[in-house]
Amino acid sequence: MKRVQAELKNGIFNLMMKVGNISDESVHRGMRLFKTEVLPQVADL
Amino acid sequence: MKFGFFHTMPWTLHKKALPWPADTGEFDATTAEKLYRSYLDCIASAEQFGFDWLCCNEHHFSPYGLMANCNLMGAALVHRTTSSRLAMVGNLVPMLNPIRVAEEYAMLDVMSGGRLVAGFMRGVPHEYLAYNINPSESYSRLREAIALITRAWTEPHPFAWEGEHFQYRAVSLWPKPYQKPHPRILLSATNEESAAFAAEHRAMMGMAFISDLSVPKRNIEVYLREAQLRGWQPTPGDILIGQATCIAETDEEARAEMIPALAFLNGILMGPMREAQQMVIQQTQFFGKPEIGRAFAGRLAAQDRFFAVVQAPWSRK
């Protein structure tokens, strides 16, 4: 994300997290990790 | 930085790719009812996980997604959420009744207290087969529909519309949108032509499923240059990048889940669409410039590469 944002200077990422038949458990785990681990590192980009 | 949560509401019970148009013999409404409930709960919960936008889209005649009308999903999300933007990404306006789009978007904007992001999509080629609209008219229909919708949103008095594609004796929209003069418009900008089109309409630009950064970078340059020529200056908040994303404890775990999921997406869910899309690309002027059509065909062929794994820095040694 940091690399893409540095190159494209975009202000919005749209994350498609239900991909194909990936399990709903994986999606929910990803959402939790997004909040606790990812967002704190990229919110200020 | 803002983040959107995007969920296509797929029908995931197919085991093999179907030819176009996808037969619905295996569809089961009882199962679909459970899927809708589960999917809506999931999308609504994204607000609690820090997502700023909740995104819904529209596709037809395909197990790729159960959202034939994303505005219905938007309406279902209005009172399950409080602060997130409801981004319809979006209505395929060249093949819809523009007045109906203007009305439904205005309703969503008022009902949500001004949280609508109004996506006006041209649609991918196969939609034109589904709705029996000439793909070669896609840009002119989109252009006219946007002009009509924005006027219907902002014009306080009844007016007549005699366009090339749409005619109305008297238009007087109730309700008008909550946001003034109207909700922010988002347009797809996956090639230079559409990037210039987005700038011309002072709209946000969105690109999804990028395989490398060179194409979006060039499109953004066109968007910024065209906007400057037209007297306005986009901000980073006007540029949306969409990517299939898996977040896991480790990169390896994310890849292990994402690769088969992408194979299912591209092979099973999108199989019928891709077959129809190739037909449209080859036989119509959907893309005004042949090189853009060839580039799109290349994207279809390479789609199993289009994903991002969010690296897990907390897991790195």
mmCIF file of C-alpha atoms in Angstrom:
data_model
loop_
_atom_site.group_PDB
_atom_site.id
_atom_site.type_symbol
_atom_site.label_atom_id
_atom_site.label_comp_id
_atom_site.label_asym_id
_atom_site.label_seq_id
_atom_site.Cartn_x
_atom_site.Cartn_y
_atom_site.Cartn_z
ATOM 1 C CA MET A 1 0.000 0.000 0.000
ATOM 2 C CA LYS A 2 2.777 2.401 0.894
ATOM 3 C CA ARG A 3 4.566 1.678 -2.362
ATOM 4 C CA VAL A 4 1.437 2.093 -4.466
ATOM 5 C CA GLN A 5 0.449 5.298 -2.682
ATOM 6 C CA ALA A 6 3.951 6.746 -3.062
ATOM 7 C CA GLU A 7 3.760 6.120 -6.805
ATOM 8 C CA LEU A 8 0.154 7.028 -7.563
ATOM 9 C CA LYS A 9 -0.601 9.609 -4.825
ATOM 10 C CA ASN A 10 -4.084 8.168 -4.394
ATOM 11 C CA GLY A 11 -6.156 9.052 -1.344
ATOM 12 C CA ILE A 12 -8.466 6.048 -1.351
ATOM 13 C CA PHE A 13 -7.858 2.316 -1.405
ATOM 14 C CA ASN A 14 -10.855 0.144 -2.111
ATOM 15 C CA LEU A 15 -10.136 -3.309 -0.724
ATOM 16 C CA MET A 16 -12.038 -6.166 -2.330
ATOM 17 C CA MET A 17 -11.814 -8.689 0.467
ATOM 18 C CA LYS A 18 -14.444 -11.202 -0.553
ATOM 19 C CA VAL A 19 -12.513 -12.640 -3.467
ATOM 20 C CA GLY A 20 -14.006 -15.578 -5.322
ATOM 21 C CA ASN A 21 -14.791 -18.344 -2.874
ATOM 22 C CA ILE A 22 -12.430 -17.257 -0.132
ATOM 23 C CA SER A 23 -14.065 -18.200 3.148
ATOM 24 C CA ASP A 24 -16.116 -15.729 5.125
ATOM 25 C CA GLU A 25 -13.899 -16.561 8.122
ATOM 26 C CA SER A 26 -10.883 -15.357 6.164
ATOM 27 C CA VAL A 27 -12.697 -12.155 5.266
ATOM 28 C CA HIS A 28 -13.603 -11.479 8.894
ATOM 29 C CA ARG A 29 -10.075 -12.260 10.047
ATOM 30 C CA GLY A 30 -8.762 -9.843 7.417
ATOM 31 C CA MET A 31 -11.130 -7.128 8.612
ATOM 32 C CA ARG A 32 -9.955 -7.590 12.204
ATOM 33 C CA LEU A 33 -6.309 -7.482 11.180
ATOM 34 C CA PHE A 34 -6.984 -4.452 9.037
ATOM 35 C CA LYS A 35 -8.184 -2.559 12.097
ATOM 36 C CA THR A 36 -5.558 -3.718 14.563
ATOM 37 C CA GLU A 37 -2.442 -4.135 12.423
ATOM 38 C CA VAL A 38 -2.770 -2.475 9.023
ATOM 39 C CA LEU A 39 -4.742 0.717 9.616
ATOM 40 C CA PRO A 40 -2.436 2.065 12.339
ATOM 41 C CA GLN A 41 0.446 1.900 9.859
ATOM 42 C CA VAL A 42 -1.243 3.402 6.813
ATOM 43 C CA ALA A 43 -3.943 5.743 8.096
ATOM 44 C CA ASP A 44 -1.623 8.742 7.901
ATOM 45 C CA LEU A 45 -0.399 8.160 4.375
ATOM 46 C CA MET B 1 -5.875 7.904 3.535
ATOM 47 C CA LYS B 2 -9.395 6.533 3.242
ATOM 48 C CA PHE B 3 -10.304 2.884 2.847
ATOM 49 C CA GLY B 4 -13.239 1.242 1.180
ATOM 50 C CA PHE B 5 -14.587 -2.231 1.836
ATOM 51 C CA PHE B 6 -15.773 -3.929 -1.296
ATOM 52 C CA HIS B 7 -17.753 -7.142 -1.465
ATOM 53 C CA THR B 8 -19.199 -8.456 -4.733
ATOM 54 C CA MET B 9 -21.714 -10.813 -3.087
ATOM 55 C CA PRO B 10 -20.724 -13.827 -5.184
ATOM 56 C CA TRP B 11 -22.695 -17.025 -5.667
ATOM 57 C CA THR B 12 -19.982 -19.449 -4.614
ATOM 58 C CA LEU B 13 -21.689 -22.815 -4.992
ATOM 59 C CA HIS B 14 -20.874 -23.436 -8.644
ATOM 60 C CA LYS B 15 -18.231 -26.070 -9.219
ATOM 61 C CA LYS B 16 -17.509 -25.442 -12.867
ATOM 62 C CA ALA B 17 -17.448 -22.547 -15.303
ATOM 63 C CA LEU B 18 -20.616 -22.087 -17.314
ATOM 64 C CA PRO B 19 -20.935 -20.782 -20.856
ATOM 65 C CA TRP B 20 -22.596 -17.431 -21.518
ATOM 66 C CA PRO B 21 -25.348 -16.824 -20.555
ATOM 67 C CA ALA B 22 -24.818 -18.696 -17.283
ATOM 68 C CA ASP B 23 -27.567 -21.244 -16.683
ATOM 69 C CA THR B 24 -29.367 -20.772 -13.344
ATOM 70 C CA GLY B 25 -30.406 -24.383 -12.826
ATOM 71 C CA GLU B 26 -28.228 -24.689 -9.711
ATOM 72 C CA PHE B 27 -29.503 -21.456 -8.147
ATOM 73 C CA ASP B 28 -31.342 -21.953 -4.875
ATOM 74 C CA ALA B 29 -33.268 -19.045 -3.379
ATOM 75 C CA THR B 30 -33.148 -20.415 0.186
ATOM 76 C CA THR B 31 -29.366 -20.477 0.038
ATOM 77 C CA ALA B 32 -29.307 -17.050 -1.588
ATOM 78 C CA GLU B 33 -31.420 -15.612 1.231
ATOM 79 C CA LYS B 34 -28.777 -16.794 3.737
ATOM 80 C CA LEU B 35 -26.004 -15.382 1.561
ATOM 81 C CA TYR B 36 -27.664 -11.964 1.320
ATOM 82 C CA ARG B 37 -28.126 -11.854 5.102
ATOM 83 C CA SER B 38 -24.535 -12.918 5.766
ATOM 84 C CA TYR B 39 -23.048 -10.628 3.133
ATOM 85 C CA LEU B 40 -25.023 -7.585 4.313
ATOM 86 C CA ASP B 41 -23.966 -8.233 7.918
ATOM 87 C CA CYS B 42 -20.364 -8.458 6.755
ATOM 88 C CA ILE B 43 -20.454 -5.221 4.753
ATOM 89 C CA ALA B 44 -22.219 -3.301 7.525
ATOM 90 C CA SER B 45 -19.679 -4.510 10.085
ATOM 91 C CA ALA B 46 -16.834 -3.045 8.027
ATOM 92 C CA GLU B 47 -17.697 0.355 9.490
ATOM 93 C CA GLN B 48 -16.709 -0.957 12.923
ATOM 94 C CA PHE B 49 -13.370 -2.139 11.541
ATOM 95 C CA GLY B 50 -12.314 1.301 10.376
ATOM 96 C CA PHE B 51 -13.421 1.323 6.757
ATOM 97 C CA ASP B 52 -14.543 4.734 5.537
ATOM 98 C CA TRP B 53 -16.486 3.580 2.481
ATOM 99 C CA LEU B 54 -18.803 0.619 2.020
ATOM 100 C CA CYS B 55 -18.925 -0.231 -1.665
ATOM 101 C CA CYS B 56 -21.581 -2.022 -3.691
ATOM 102 C CA ASN B 57 -21.619 -2.671 -7.420
ATOM 103 C CA GLU B 58 -23.918 -3.833 -10.209
ATOM 104 C CA HIS B 59 -23.516 -6.755 -12.582
ATOM 105 C CA HIS B 60 -25.937 -8.836 -14.594
ATOM 106 C CA PHE B 61 -26.524 -12.428 -15.643
ATOM 107 C CA SER B 62 -23.601 -13.896 -13.741
ATOM 108 C CA PRO B 63 -22.747 -15.744 -10.519
ATOM 109 C CA TYR B 64 -19.975 -13.157 -10.111
ATOM 110 C CA GLY B 65 -22.297 -11.100 -7.939
ATOM 111 C CA LEU B 66 -25.837 -11.144 -6.604
ATOM 112 C CA MET B 67 -26.168 -7.372 -6.837
ATOM 113 C CA ALA B 68 -28.189 -6.757 -9.971
ATOM 114 C CA ASN B 69 -29.118 -3.420 -8.371
ATOM 115 C CA CYS B 70 -26.588 -2.077 -5.908
ATOM 116 C CA ASN B 71 -28.998 0.635 -4.766
ATOM 117 C CA LEU B 72 -31.082 -2.034 -3.029
ATOM 118 C CA MET B 73 -27.970 -3.032 -1.064
ATOM 119 C CA GLY B 74 -27.244 0.608 -0.346
ATOM 120 C CA ALA B 75 -30.754 1.041 1.038
ATOM 121 C CA ALA B 76 -30.312 -2.026 3.224
ATOM 122 C CA LEU B 77 -27.069 -0.542 4.590
ATOM 123 C CA VAL B 78 -28.406 2.950 5.328
ATOM 124 C CA HIS B 79 -29.853 2.160 8.729
ATOM 125 C CA ARG B 80 -27.307 -0.502 9.647
ATOM 126 C CA THR B 81 -24.543 2.128 9.515
ATOM 127 C CA THR B 82 -24.012 5.652 10.795
ATOM 128 C CA SER B 83 -20.888 7.274 9.449
ATOM 129 C CA SER B 84 -19.401 5.408 6.502
ATOM 130 C CA ARG B 85 -19.868 6.649 2.981
ATOM 131 C CA LEU B 86 -22.153 4.445 0.919
ATOM 132 C CA ALA B 87 -20.361 4.166 -2.381
ATOM 133 C CA MET B 88 -22.399 2.775 -5.244
ATOM 134 C CA VAL B 89 -19.671 1.788 -7.705
ATOM 135 C CA GLY B 90 -21.976 1.854 -9.319
ATOM 136 C CA ASN B 91 -25.045 2.136 -11.480
ATOM 137 C CA LEU B 92 -24.478 1.212 -15.132
ATOM 138 C CA VAL B 93 -26.132 4.365 -16.371
ATOM 139 C CA PRO B 94 -25.782 3.900 -20.155
ATOM 140 C CA MET B 95 -28.198 0.989 -19.995
ATOM 141 C CA LEU B 96 -30.565 2.242 -17.290
ATOM 142 C CA ASN B 97 -33.291 4.866 -17.121
ATOM 143 C CA PRO B 98 -31.265 7.921 -15.993
ATOM 144 C CA ILE B 99 -34.225 9.458 -14.210
ATOM 145 C CA ARG B 100 -34.651 6.294 -12.164
ATOM 146 C CA VAL B 101 -30.929 6.420 -11.288
ATOM 147 C CA ALA B 102 -31.234 10.087 -10.284
ATOM 148 C CA GLU B 103 -34.235 9.289 -8.092
ATOM 149 C CA GLU B 104 -32.727 6.262 -6.357
ATOM 150 C CA TYR B 105 -29.404 7.984 -5.747
ATOM 151 C CA ALA B 106 -31.217 11.051 -4.376
ATOM 152 C CA MET B 107 -33.238 8.798 -2.070
ATOM 153 C CA LEU B 108 -30.080 7.076 -0.817
ATOM 154 C CA ASP B 109 -28.378 10.406 -0.236
ATOM 155 C CA VAL B 110 -31.296 11.838 1.729
ATOM 156 C CA MET B 111 -31.955 8.636 3.682
ATOM 157 C CA SER B 112 -28.285 8.404 4.681
ATOM 158 C CA GLY B 113 -27.921 12.069 5.582
ATOM 159 C CA GLY B 114 -25.553 12.813 2.713
ATOM 160 C CA ARG B 115 -23.334 9.741 2.733
ATOM 161 C CA LEU B 116 -23.738 8.692 -0.904
ATOM 162 C CA VAL B 117 -20.870 8.477 -3.373
ATOM 163 C CA ALA B 118 -22.517 8.329 -6.778
ATOM 164 C CA GLY B 119 -20.713 5.978 -9.102
ATOM 165 C CA PHE B 120 -21.678 6.246 -12.750
ATOM 166 C CA MET B 121 -20.195 3.233 -14.483
ATOM 167 C CA ARG B 122 -20.123 2.468 -18.186
ATOM 168 C CA GLY B 123 -20.115 -1.232 -17.337
ATOM 169 C CA VAL B 124 -17.995 -4.041 -18.656
ATOM 170 C CA PRO B 125 -18.853 -5.253 -22.162
ATOM 171 C CA HIS B 126 -21.024 -8.249 -21.341
ATOM 172 C CA GLU B 127 -23.612 -6.076 -19.556
ATOM 173 C CA TYR B 128 -24.623 -4.698 -22.949
ATOM 174 C CA LEU B 129 -25.539 -8.175 -24.117
ATOM 175 C CA ALA B 130 -27.576 -8.731 -20.969
ATOM 176 C CA TYR B 131 -29.589 -5.518 -21.377
ATOM 177 C CA ASN B 132 -29.608 -5.496 -25.189
ATOM 178 C CA ILE B 133 -28.008 -2.075 -25.530
ATOM 179 C CA ASN B 134 -25.682 -1.272 -28.416
ATOM 180 C CA PRO B 135 -22.165 -1.296 -26.874
ATOM 181 C CA SER B 136 -20.968 1.174 -29.479
ATOM 182 C CA GLU B 137 -23.224 3.815 -27.902
ATOM 183 C CA SER B 138 -21.819 3.341 -24.412
ATOM 184 C CA TYR B 139 -19.873 6.601 -24.164
ATOM 185 C CA SER B 140 -22.519 8.802 -25.750
ATOM 186 C CA ARG B 141 -25.221 7.261 -23.556
ATOM 187 C CA LEU B 142 -23.037 7.727 -20.447
ATOM 188 C CA ARG B 143 -22.284 11.339 -21.345
ATOM 189 C CA GLU B 144 -25.938 12.189 -21.910
ATOM 190 C CA ALA B 145 -27.107 10.316 -18.826
ATOM 191 C CA ILE B 146 -24.661 12.194 -16.582
ATOM 192 C CA ALA B 147 -25.802 15.528 -17.984
ATOM 193 C CA LEU B 148 -29.429 14.602 -17.473
ATOM 194 C CA ILE B 149 -28.962 13.241 -13.952
ATOM 195 C CA THR B 150 -26.942 16.206 -12.689
ATOM 196 C CA ARG B 151 -29.505 18.605 -14.134
ATOM 197 C CA ALA B 152 -32.343 16.636 -12.573
ATOM 198 C CA TRP B 153 -30.540 16.817 -9.217
ATOM 199 C CA THR B 154 -29.929 20.560 -9.363
ATOM 200 C CA GLU B 155 -32.698 22.122 -11.459
ATOM 201 C CA PRO B 156 -35.412 23.550 -9.161
ATOM 202 C CA HIS B 157 -37.995 23.825 -11.902
ATOM 203 C CA PRO B 158 -39.488 21.242 -14.266
ATOM 204 C CA PHE B 159 -37.625 20.920 -17.548
ATOM 205 C CA ALA B 160 -37.935 18.970 -20.774
ATOM 206 C CA TRP B 161 -35.173 16.782 -22.145
ATOM 207 C CA GLU B 162 -34.802 15.986 -25.813
ATOM 208 C CA GLY B 163 -31.545 14.117 -26.116
ATOM 209 C CA GLU B 164 -30.059 11.676 -28.561
ATOM 210 C CA HIS B 165 -30.792 8.689 -26.340
ATOM 211 C CA PHE B 166 -33.249 9.936 -23.714
ATOM 212 C CA GLN B 167 -36.389 12.033 -24.010
ATOM 213 C CA TYR B 168 -38.654 13.279 -21.209
ATOM 214 C CA ARG B 169 -41.554 15.663 -21.520
ATOM 215 C CA ALA B 170 -41.104 17.140 -18.042
ATOM 216 C CA VAL B 171 -38.551 16.244 -15.347
ATOM 217 C CA SER B 172 -39.030 17.373 -11.757
ATOM 218 C CA LEU B 173 -37.176 15.222 -9.289
ATOM 219 C CA TRP B 174 -38.488 14.470 -5.811
ATOM 220 C CA PRO B 175 -36.481 14.167 -3.632
ATOM 221 C CA LYS B 176 -33.432 16.238 -4.435
ATOM 222 C CA PRO B 177 -30.092 15.001 -3.037
ATOM 223 C CA TYR B 178 -29.007 15.876 0.514
ATOM 224 C CA GLN B 179 -25.525 16.978 -0.590
ATOM 225 C CA LYS B 180 -25.358 20.274 -2.490
ATOM 226 C CA PRO B 181 -25.112 20.862 -5.318
ATOM 227 C CA HIS B 182 -25.137 17.076 -5.624
ATOM 228 C CA PRO B 183 -23.274 13.964 -4.378
ATOM 229 C CA ARG B 184 -19.705 13.491 -5.518
ATOM 230 C CA ILE B 185 -19.532 11.504 -8.752
ATOM 231 C CA LEU B 186 -17.098 8.639 -9.241
ATOM 232 C CA LEU B 187 -16.200 7.430 -12.736
ATOM 233 C CA SER B 188 -14.094 4.511 -13.832
ATOM 234 C CA ALA B 189 -10.784 5.531 -15.390
ATOM 235 C CA THR B 190 -9.094 2.355 -16.495
ATOM 236 C CA ASN B 191 -7.715 3.849 -19.704
ATOM 237 C CA GLU B 192 -6.642 7.284 -20.919
ATOM 238 C CA GLU B 193 -9.955 7.978 -22.659
ATOM 239 C CA SER B 194 -11.993 7.306 -19.517
ATOM 240 C CA ALA B 195 -9.480 9.200 -17.341
ATOM 241 C CA ALA B 196 -9.981 12.293 -19.510
ATOM 242 C CA PHE B 197 -13.745 11.718 -19.353
ATOM 243 C CA ALA B 198 -13.626 11.700 -15.531
ATOM 244 C CA ALA B 199 -11.641 14.947 -15.468
ATOM 245 C CA GLU B 200 -14.037 16.555 -17.932
ATOM 246 C CA HIS B 201 -16.892 15.803 -15.521
ATOM 247 C CA ARG B 202 -14.988 16.946 -12.408
ATOM 248 C CA ALA B 203 -15.498 13.470 -11.024
ATOM 249 C CA MET B 204 -13.394 11.241 -8.850
ATOM 250 C CA MET B 205 -11.489 8.620 -10.815
ATOM 251 C CA GLY B 206 -11.363 4.941 -9.891
ATOM 252 C CA MET B 207 -9.213 2.087 -11.132
ATOM 253 C CA ALA B 208 -9.426 -1.535 -10.071
ATOM 254 C CA PHE B 209 -7.536 -4.746 -10.710
ATOM 255 C CA ILE B 210 -4.289 -3.066 -11.654
ATOM 256 C CA SER B 211 -1.530 -5.485 -12.606
ATOM 257 C CA ASP B 212 1.336 -2.994 -12.580
ATOM 258 C CA LEU B 213 1.646 0.665 -11.772
ATOM 259 C CA SER B 214 2.547 1.977 -15.216
ATOM 260 C CA VAL B 215 -1.017 1.988 -16.610
ATOM 261 C CA PRO B 216 -2.703 3.719 -13.634
ATOM 262 C CA LYS B 217 0.185 6.148 -13.420
ATOM 263 C CA ARG B 218 -0.344 7.176 -17.030
ATOM 264 C CA ASN B 219 -4.113 7.409 -16.524
ATOM 265 C CA ILE B 220 -3.632 9.632 -13.480
ATOM 266 C CA GLU B 221 -1.314 11.894 -15.463
ATOM 267 C CA VAL B 222 -4.009 12.236 -18.137
ATOM 268 C CA TYR B 223 -6.647 12.889 -15.451
ATOM 269 C CA LEU B 224 -4.588 15.594 -13.747
ATOM 270 C CA ARG B 225 -3.588 17.244 -17.030
ATOM 271 C CA GLU B 226 -7.144 17.251 -18.361
ATOM 272 C CA ALA B 227 -8.485 18.619 -15.067
ATOM 273 C CA GLN B 228 -5.975 21.454 -15.150
ATOM 274 C CA LEU B 229 -7.000 22.314 -18.705
ATOM 275 C CA ARG B 230 -10.586 22.513 -17.463
ATOM 276 C CA GLY B 231 -9.730 24.751 -14.537
ATOM 277 C CA TRP B 232 -9.791 22.495 -11.529
ATOM 278 C CA GLN B 233 -7.246 20.677 -9.379
ATOM 279 C CA PRO B 234 -7.963 17.117 -8.161
ATOM 280 C CA THR B 235 -6.672 16.062 -4.755
ATOM 281 C CA PRO B 236 -5.458 12.592 -3.656
ATOM 282 C CA GLY B 237 -8.975 12.072 -2.330
ATOM 283 C CA ASP B 238 -10.205 12.134 -5.911
ATOM 284 C CA ILE B 239 -8.142 9.074 -6.869
ATOM 285 C CA LEU B 240 -9.349 5.594 -5.885
ATOM 286 C CA ILE B 241 -7.348 2.426 -6.365
ATOM 287 C CA GLY B 242 -9.178 -0.884 -5.959
ATOM 288 C CA GLN B 243 -7.439 -4.179 -5.381
ATOM 289 C CA ALA B 244 -8.355 -7.698 -4.420
ATOM 290 C CA THR B 245 -6.822 -8.026 -0.977
ATOM 291 C CA CYS B 246 -6.174 -10.708 1.573
ATOM 292 C CA ILE B 247 -4.865 -9.873 5.016
ATOM 293 C CA ALA B 248 -3.465 -12.724 7.080
ATOM 294 C CA GLU B 249 -0.954 -13.291 9.842
ATOM 295 C CA THR B 250 1.752 -14.082 7.298
ATOM 296 C CA ASP B 251 2.337 -13.450 3.612
ATOM 297 C CA GLU B 252 2.436 -17.189 3.005
ATOM 298 C CA GLU B 253 -0.951 -17.707 4.604
ATOM 299 C CA ALA B 254 -2.461 -14.878 2.572
ATOM 300 C CA ARG B 255 -1.079 -16.252 -0.686
ATOM 301 C CA ALA B 256 -2.259 -19.767 0.149
ATOM 302 C CA GLU B 257 -5.820 -18.476 0.539
ATOM 303 C CA MET B 258 -5.787 -15.915 -2.238
ATOM 304 C CA ILE B 259 -4.423 -17.944 -5.130
ATOM 305 C CA PRO B 260 -7.213 -20.569 -5.227
ATOM 306 C CA ALA B 261 -9.811 -17.890 -4.500
ATOM 307 C CA LEU B 262 -8.597 -15.900 -7.500
ATOM 308 C CA ALA B 263 -8.626 -19.028 -9.629
ATOM 309 C CA PHE B 264 -12.268 -19.556 -8.636
ATOM 310 C CA LEU B 265 -13.074 -15.900 -9.296
ATOM 311 C CA ASN B 266 -11.522 -15.835 -12.737
ATOM 312 C CA GLY B 267 -12.299 -19.383 -13.792
ATOM 313 C CA ILE B 268 -15.757 -20.080 -12.385
ATOM 314 C CA LEU B 269 -17.399 -16.783 -11.465
ATOM 315 C CA MET B 270 -16.100 -14.698 -14.338
ATOM 316 C CA GLY B 271 -15.985 -17.406 -16.961
ATOM 317 C CA PRO B 272 -19.321 -16.552 -18.605
ATOM 318 C CA MET B 273 -18.623 -12.823 -18.435
ATOM 319 C CA ARG B 274 -15.229 -13.142 -20.070
ATOM 320 C CA GLU B 275 -16.624 -15.211 -22.899
ATOM 321 C CA ALA B 276 -19.262 -12.558 -23.595
ATOM 322 C CA GLN B 277 -16.793 -9.724 -23.159
ATOM 323 C CA GLN B 278 -14.460 -11.108 -25.797
ATOM 324 C CA MET B 279 -17.438 -11.307 -28.152
ATOM 325 C CA VAL B 280 -18.342 -7.659 -27.566
ATOM 326 C CA ILE B 281 -14.765 -6.459 -27.884
ATOM 327 C CA GLN B 282 -14.330 -8.241 -31.182
ATOM 328 C CA GLN B 283 -17.626 -7.239 -32.767
ATOM 329 C CA THR B 284 -18.453 -3.713 -31.601
ATOM 330 C CA GLN B 285 -17.005 -0.260 -31.047
ATOM 331 C CA PHE B 286 -17.328 -0.537 -27.258
ATOM 332 C CA PHE B 287 -13.800 0.799 -27.100
ATOM 333 C CA GLY B 288 -13.488 3.754 -29.431
ATOM 334 C CA LYS B 289 -9.840 2.985 -30.024
ATOM 335 C CA PRO B 290 -8.877 -0.576 -31.039
ATOM 336 C CA GLU B 291 -5.708 -0.452 -28.931
ATOM 337 C CA ILE B 292 -7.808 0.106 -25.809
ATOM 338 C CA GLY B 293 -9.876 -2.955 -26.699
ATOM 339 C CA ARG B 294 -6.740 -4.989 -27.131
ATOM 340 C CA ALA B 295 -5.440 -3.752 -23.785
ATOM 341 C CA PHE B 296 -8.717 -4.733 -22.107
ATOM 342 C CA ALA B 297 -8.553 -8.182 -23.707
ATOM 343 C CA GLY B 298 -5.041 -8.477 -22.318
ATOM 344 C CA ARG B 299 -6.303 -7.578 -18.872
ATOM 345 C CA LEU B 300 -8.926 -10.313 -19.099
ATOM 346 C CA ALA B 301 -6.295 -12.828 -20.093
ATOM 347 C CA ALA B 302 -3.998 -11.841 -17.249
ATOM 348 C CA GLN B 303 -6.551 -11.430 -14.515
ATOM 349 C CA ASP B 304 -5.274 -14.231 -12.346
ATOM 350 C CA ARG B 305 -2.261 -12.045 -11.612
ATOM 351 C CA PHE B 306 -4.328 -9.142 -10.312
ATOM 352 C CA PHE B 307 -4.115 -9.252 -6.592
ATOM 353 C CA ALA B 308 -2.285 -7.714 -3.745
ATOM 354 C CA VAL B 309 -1.155 -9.446 -0.619
ATOM 355 C CA VAL B 310 -0.974 -7.026 2.236
ATOM 356 C CA GLN B 311 2.363 -7.767 3.724
ATOM 357 C CA ALA B 312 2.193 -8.413 7.388
ATOM 358 C CA PRO B 313 4.959 -6.270 8.910
ATOM 359 C CA TRP B 314 4.188 -7.557 12.387
ATOM 360 C CA SER B 315 5.073 -11.044 11.170
ATOM 361 C CA ARG B 316 8.427 -10.132 9.633
ATOM 362 C CA LYS B 317 11.581 -11.136 11.413
#
